GROMACS .gro file of C-alpha atoms in nm:
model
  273
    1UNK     CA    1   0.522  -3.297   5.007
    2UNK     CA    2   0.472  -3.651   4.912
    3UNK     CA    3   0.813  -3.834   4.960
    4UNK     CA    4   0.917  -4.061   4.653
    5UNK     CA    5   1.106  -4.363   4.711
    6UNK     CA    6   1.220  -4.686   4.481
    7UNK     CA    7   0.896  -4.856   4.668
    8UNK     CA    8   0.674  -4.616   4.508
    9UNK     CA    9   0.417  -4.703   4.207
   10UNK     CA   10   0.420  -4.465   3.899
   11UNK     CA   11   0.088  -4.376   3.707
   12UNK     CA   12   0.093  -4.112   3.398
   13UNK     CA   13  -0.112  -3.907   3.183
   14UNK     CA   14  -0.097  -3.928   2.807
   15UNK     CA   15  -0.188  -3.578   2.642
   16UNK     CA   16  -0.072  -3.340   2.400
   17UNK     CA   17  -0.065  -3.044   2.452
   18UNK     CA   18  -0.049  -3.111   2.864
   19UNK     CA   19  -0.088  -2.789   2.993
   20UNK     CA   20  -0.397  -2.803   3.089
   21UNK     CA   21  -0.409  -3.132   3.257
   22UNK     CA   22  -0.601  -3.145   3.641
   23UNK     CA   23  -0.594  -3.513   3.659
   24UNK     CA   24  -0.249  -3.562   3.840
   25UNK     CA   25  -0.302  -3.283   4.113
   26UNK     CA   26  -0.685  -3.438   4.156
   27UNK     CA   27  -0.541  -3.817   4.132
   28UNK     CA   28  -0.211  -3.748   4.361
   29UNK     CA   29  -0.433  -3.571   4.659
   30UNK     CA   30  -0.676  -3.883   4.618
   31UNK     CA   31  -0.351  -4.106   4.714
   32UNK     CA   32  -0.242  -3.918   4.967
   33UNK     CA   33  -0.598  -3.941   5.151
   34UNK     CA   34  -0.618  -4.327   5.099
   35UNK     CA   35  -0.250  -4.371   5.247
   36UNK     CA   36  -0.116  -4.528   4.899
   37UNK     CA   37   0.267  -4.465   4.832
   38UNK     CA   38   0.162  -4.399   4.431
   39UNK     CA   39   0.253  -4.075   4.246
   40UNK     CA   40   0.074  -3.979   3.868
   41UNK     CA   41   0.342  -3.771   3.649
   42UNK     CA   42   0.241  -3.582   3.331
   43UNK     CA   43   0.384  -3.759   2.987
   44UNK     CA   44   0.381  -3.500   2.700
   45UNK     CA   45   0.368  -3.733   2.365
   46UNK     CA   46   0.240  -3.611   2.047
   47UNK     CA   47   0.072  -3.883   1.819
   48UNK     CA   48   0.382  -3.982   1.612
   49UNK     CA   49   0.512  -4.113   1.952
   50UNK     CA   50   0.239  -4.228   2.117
   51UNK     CA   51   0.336  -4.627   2.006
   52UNK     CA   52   0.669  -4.589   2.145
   53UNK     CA   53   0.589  -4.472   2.481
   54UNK     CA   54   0.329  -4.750   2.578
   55UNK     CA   55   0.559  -4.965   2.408
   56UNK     CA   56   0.819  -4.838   2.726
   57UNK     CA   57   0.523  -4.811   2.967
   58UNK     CA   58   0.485  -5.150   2.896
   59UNK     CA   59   0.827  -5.253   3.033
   60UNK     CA   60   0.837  -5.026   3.331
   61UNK     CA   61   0.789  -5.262   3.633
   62UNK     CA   62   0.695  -4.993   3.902
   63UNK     CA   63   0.413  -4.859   3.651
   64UNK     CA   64   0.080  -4.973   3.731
   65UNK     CA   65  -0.135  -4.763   3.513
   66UNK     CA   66  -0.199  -4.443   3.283
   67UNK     CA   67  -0.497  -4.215   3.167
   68UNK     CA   68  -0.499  -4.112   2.858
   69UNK     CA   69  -0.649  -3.785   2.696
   70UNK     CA   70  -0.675  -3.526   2.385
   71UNK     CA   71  -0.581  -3.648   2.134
   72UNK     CA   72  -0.474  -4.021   2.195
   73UNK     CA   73  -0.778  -4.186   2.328
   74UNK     CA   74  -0.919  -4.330   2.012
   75UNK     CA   75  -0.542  -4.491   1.915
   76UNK     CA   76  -0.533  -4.607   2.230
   77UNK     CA   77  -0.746  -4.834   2.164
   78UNK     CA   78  -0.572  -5.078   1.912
   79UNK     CA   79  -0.265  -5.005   2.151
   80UNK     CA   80  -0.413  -5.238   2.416
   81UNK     CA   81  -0.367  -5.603   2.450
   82UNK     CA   82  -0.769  -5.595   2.627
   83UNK     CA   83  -1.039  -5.346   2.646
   84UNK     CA   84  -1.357  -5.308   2.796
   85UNK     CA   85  -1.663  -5.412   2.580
   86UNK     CA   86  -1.817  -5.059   2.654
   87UNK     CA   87  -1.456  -4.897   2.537
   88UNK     CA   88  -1.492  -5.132   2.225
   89UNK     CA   89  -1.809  -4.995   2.133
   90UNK     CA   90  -1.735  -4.653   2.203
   91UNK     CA   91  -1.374  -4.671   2.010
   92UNK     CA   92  -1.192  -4.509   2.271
   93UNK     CA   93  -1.001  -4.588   2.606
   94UNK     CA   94  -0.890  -4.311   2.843
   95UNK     CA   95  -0.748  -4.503   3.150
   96UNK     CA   96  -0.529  -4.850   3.171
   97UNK     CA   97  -0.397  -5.104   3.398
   98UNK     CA   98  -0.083  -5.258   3.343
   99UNK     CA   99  -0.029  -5.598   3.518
  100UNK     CA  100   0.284  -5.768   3.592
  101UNK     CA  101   0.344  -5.940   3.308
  102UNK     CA  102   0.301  -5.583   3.109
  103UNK     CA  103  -0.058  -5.639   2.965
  104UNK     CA  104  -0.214  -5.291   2.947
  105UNK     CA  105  -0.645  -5.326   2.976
  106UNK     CA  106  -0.822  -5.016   2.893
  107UNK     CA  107  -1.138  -4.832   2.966
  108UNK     CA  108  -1.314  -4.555   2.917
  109UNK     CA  109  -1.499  -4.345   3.177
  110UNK     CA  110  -1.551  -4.012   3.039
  111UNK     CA  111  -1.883  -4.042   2.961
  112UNK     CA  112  -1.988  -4.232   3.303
  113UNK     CA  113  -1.796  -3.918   3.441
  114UNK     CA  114  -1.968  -3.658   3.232
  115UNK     CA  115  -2.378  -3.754   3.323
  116UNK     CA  116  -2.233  -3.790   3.717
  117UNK     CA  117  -2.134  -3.456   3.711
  118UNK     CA  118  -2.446  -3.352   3.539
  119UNK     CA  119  -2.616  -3.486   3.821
  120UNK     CA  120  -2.386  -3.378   4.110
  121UNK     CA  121  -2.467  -3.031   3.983
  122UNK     CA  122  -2.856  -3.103   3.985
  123UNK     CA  123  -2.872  -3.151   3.601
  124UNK     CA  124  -3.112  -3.456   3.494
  125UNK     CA  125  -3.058  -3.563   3.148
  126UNK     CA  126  -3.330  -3.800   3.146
  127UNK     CA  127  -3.626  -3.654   2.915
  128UNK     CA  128  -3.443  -3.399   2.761
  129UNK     CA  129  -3.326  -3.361   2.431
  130UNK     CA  130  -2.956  -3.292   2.391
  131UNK     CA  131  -2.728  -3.176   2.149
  132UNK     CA  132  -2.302  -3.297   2.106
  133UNK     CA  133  -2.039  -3.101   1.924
  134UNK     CA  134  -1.799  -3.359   1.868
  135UNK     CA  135  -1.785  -3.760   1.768
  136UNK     CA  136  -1.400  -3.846   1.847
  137UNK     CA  137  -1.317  -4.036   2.194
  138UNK     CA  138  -1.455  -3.811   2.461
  139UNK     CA  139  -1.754  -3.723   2.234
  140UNK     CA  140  -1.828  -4.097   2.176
  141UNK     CA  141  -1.819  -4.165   2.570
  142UNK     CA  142  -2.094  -3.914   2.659
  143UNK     CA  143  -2.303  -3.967   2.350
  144UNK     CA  144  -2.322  -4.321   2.472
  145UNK     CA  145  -2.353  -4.199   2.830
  146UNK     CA  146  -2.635  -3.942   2.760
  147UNK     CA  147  -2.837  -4.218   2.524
  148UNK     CA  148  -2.803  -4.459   2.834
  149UNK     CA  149  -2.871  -4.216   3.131
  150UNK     CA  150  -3.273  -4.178   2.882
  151UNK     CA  151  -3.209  -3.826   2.677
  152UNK     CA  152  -3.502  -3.839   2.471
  153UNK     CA  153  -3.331  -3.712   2.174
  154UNK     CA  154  -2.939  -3.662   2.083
  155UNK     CA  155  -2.812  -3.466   1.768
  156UNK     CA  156  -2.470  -3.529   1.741
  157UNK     CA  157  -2.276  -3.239   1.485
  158UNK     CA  158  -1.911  -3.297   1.371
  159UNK     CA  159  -1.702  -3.194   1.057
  160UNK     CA  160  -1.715  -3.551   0.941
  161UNK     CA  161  -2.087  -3.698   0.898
  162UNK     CA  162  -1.982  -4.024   0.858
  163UNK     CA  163  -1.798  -4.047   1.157
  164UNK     CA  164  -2.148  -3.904   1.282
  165UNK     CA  165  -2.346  -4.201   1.125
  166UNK     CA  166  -2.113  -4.447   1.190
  167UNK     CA  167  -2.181  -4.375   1.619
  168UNK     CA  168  -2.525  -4.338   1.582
  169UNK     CA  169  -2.536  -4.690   1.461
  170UNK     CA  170  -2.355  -4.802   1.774
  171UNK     CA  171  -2.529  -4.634   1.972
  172UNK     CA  172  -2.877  -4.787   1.838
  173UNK     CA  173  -2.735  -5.145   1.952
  174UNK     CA  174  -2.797  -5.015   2.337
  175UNK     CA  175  -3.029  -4.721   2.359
  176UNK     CA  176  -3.313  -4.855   2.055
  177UNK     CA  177  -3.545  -4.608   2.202
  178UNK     CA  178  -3.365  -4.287   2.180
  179UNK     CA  179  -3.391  -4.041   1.842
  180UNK     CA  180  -3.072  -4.030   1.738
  181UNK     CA  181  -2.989  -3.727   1.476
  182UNK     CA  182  -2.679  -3.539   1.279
  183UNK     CA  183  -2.669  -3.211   1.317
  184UNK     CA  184  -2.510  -2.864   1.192
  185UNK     CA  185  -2.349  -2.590   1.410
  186UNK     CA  186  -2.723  -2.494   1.494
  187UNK     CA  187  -2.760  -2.627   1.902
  188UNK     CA  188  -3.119  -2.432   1.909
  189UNK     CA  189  -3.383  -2.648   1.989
  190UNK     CA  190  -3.194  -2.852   2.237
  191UNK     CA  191  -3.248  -2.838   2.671
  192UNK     CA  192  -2.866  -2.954   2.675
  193UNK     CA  193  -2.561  -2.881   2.477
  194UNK     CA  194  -2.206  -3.017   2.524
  195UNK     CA  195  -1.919  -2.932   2.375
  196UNK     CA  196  -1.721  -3.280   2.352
  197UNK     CA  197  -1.471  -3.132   2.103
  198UNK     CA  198  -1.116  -2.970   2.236
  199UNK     CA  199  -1.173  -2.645   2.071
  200UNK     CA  200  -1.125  -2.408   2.366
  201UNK     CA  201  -0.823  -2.522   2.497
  202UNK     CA  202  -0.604  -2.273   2.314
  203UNK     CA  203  -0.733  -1.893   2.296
  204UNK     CA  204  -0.737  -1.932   1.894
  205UNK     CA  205  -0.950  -2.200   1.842
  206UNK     CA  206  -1.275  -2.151   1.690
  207UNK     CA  207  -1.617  -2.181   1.868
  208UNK     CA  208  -1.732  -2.581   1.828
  209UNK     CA  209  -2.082  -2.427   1.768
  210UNK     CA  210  -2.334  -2.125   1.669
  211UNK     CA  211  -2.370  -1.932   1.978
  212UNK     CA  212  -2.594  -1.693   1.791
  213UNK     CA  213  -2.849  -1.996   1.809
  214UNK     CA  214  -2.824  -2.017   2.197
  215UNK     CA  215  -3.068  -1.929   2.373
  216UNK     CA  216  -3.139  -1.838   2.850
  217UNK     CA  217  -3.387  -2.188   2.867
  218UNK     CA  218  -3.072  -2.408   2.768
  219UNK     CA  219  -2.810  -2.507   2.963
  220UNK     CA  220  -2.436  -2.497   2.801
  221UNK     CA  221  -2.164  -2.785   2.935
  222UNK     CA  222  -1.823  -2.836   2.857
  223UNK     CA  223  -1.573  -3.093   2.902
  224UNK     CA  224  -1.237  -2.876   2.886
  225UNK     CA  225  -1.141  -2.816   3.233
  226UNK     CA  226  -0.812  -2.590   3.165
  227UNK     CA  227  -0.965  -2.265   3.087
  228UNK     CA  228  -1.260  -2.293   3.272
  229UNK     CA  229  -1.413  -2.111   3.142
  230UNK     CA  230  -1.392  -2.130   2.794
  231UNK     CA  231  -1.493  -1.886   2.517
  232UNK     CA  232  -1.819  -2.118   2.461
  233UNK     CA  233  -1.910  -2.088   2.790
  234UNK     CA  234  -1.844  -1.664   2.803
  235UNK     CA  235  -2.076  -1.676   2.479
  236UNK     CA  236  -2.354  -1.910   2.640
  237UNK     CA  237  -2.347  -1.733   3.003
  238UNK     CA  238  -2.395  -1.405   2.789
  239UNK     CA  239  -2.673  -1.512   2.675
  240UNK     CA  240  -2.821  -1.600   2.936
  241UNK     CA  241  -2.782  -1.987   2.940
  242UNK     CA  242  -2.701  -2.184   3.252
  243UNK     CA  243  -2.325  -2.314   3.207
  244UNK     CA  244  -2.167  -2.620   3.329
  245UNK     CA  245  -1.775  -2.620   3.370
  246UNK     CA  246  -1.604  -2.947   3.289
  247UNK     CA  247  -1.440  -3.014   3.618
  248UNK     CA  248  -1.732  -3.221   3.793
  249UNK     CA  249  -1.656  -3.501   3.454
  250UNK     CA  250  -1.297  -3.525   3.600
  251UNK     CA  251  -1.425  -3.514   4.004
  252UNK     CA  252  -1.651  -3.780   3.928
  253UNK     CA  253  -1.387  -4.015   3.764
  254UNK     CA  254  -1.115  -3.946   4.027
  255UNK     CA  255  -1.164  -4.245   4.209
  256UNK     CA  256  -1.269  -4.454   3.937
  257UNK     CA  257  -0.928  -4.376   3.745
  258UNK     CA  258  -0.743  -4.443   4.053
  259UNK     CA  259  -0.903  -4.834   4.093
  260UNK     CA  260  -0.859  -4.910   3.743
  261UNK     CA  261  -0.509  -4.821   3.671
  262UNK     CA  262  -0.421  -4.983   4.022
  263UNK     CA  263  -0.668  -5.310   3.980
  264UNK     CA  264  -0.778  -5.317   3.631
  265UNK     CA  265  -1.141  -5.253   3.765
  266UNK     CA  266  -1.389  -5.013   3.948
  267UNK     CA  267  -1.583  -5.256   4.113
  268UNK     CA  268  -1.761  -5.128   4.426
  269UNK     CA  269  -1.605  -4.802   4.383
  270UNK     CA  270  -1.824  -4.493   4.380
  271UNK     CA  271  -1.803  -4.163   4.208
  272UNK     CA  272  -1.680  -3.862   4.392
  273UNK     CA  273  -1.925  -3.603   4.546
   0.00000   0.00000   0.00000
């Protein structure tokens, strides 16, 4: 076991609930194989607190960084004295860097995360047509990602249709060629579904789609990682889709997560295999 000292550099993980976070066993391992005295600690904040605690994150001197997940990544966003121009567009930040003087800078890597482990897993996006459950901060990411990596159509369903409308119009501004749609519960007609929503991480939550609709020549992918499999993913393998887990969207950030919150960049940096 790692041994913690006054000379070592504290990272965290903003969630709620934080059960089912895999980022600080993933992230810690990742230190311990570069040689870097660093440890990552879950923070359990709900969202009435979630000012507070960056405001003392802010202050901690041996804190070099956080990552941020369900359901702050979206507030996160106005939290930060600097963020990305891709977070800005997207509306949502999931890792920072704090610098000395107790600046945080935020990103957001989910969705460059999300199409890499796609790909790891011999998934090609490009040319097919896609459909998202979800438009808050994670779903944002990879319906960016997934317009940029040349799906040649994305419907993107959530409760709210004018959250919907509102990220199809940011999305236009960088992928003009792809059709861009709003959709229902109903994911037929799609090569790729995605389940960007967090219903699945408690055994009570609803489905995030129609499974009756599914059918073997799609492939189902989820971002939850705690199940893993979820009760989408039971549904879609029942019916005889191909399922993607949502642990290759973490693996693929790992060391991307662990260069920003250290340098406040991932520059020459590549995703994990």
């Amino acid at each position: 076991m790692q041994v913690i000292t006054g000379n070592t550099q504290v990272f965290g993980i903003l969630a709620d609930p934080i059960h089912h976070v895999k980022t600080p066993q993933r992230i810690n391992s990742h230190f311990e194989a570069e040689g870097f005295d660093g440890v990552m600690v879950p923070i359990h904040v709900g969202t009435d607190q979630l000012a507070a605690v960056v405001q003392g994150l802010r202050v901690m001197k041996n804190l070099a960084g956080f990552v941020v997940t369900v359901p702050h990544k979206t507030a996160m966003v106005d939290l930060c004295d600097e963020v990305s121009a891709h977070a800005r567009l997207i509306g949502a930040v999931n890792v920072v860097h704090r610098t000395e003087q107790g600046r945080l800078i935020g990103s957001m890597l989910d969705g460059e995360g999300f199409v890499a482990g796609l790909r790891h897993e011999g998934i090609e996006p490009r040319g097919r047509s896609a459909y998202l459950a979800g438009a808050g901060g994670a779903a944002s990411a990879i319906a960016f990602a997934l317009a940029c990596a040349g799906v040649s159509r994305l419907t993107i369903a959530n409760r709210t249709t004018d959250k919907v409308r509102q990220l199809i119009e940011r999305i236009r501004t960088v992928a003009p060629g792809v059709e861009l749609l709003v959709g229902t519960d109903d994911p037929s007609r799609h090569d790729l579904v995605v389940n960007g929503t967090s219903l699945g991480l408690r055994g009570d939550d609803a489905l995030p789609l129609d499974t009756a609709r599914l059918h073997p020549e799609q492939t189902v992918a989820e971002i939850i990682m705690q199940p893993a499999e979820t009760a989408l993913l039971k549904e879609a393998r029942a019916r005889g889709c191909r399922i993607h887990m949502g642990a290759p969207m973490l693996a693929s950030q790992i060391p991307l997560m662990a260069a920003f919150m250290r340098h406040g960049h991932t520059e020459g940096v590549e995703h994990a295999e």
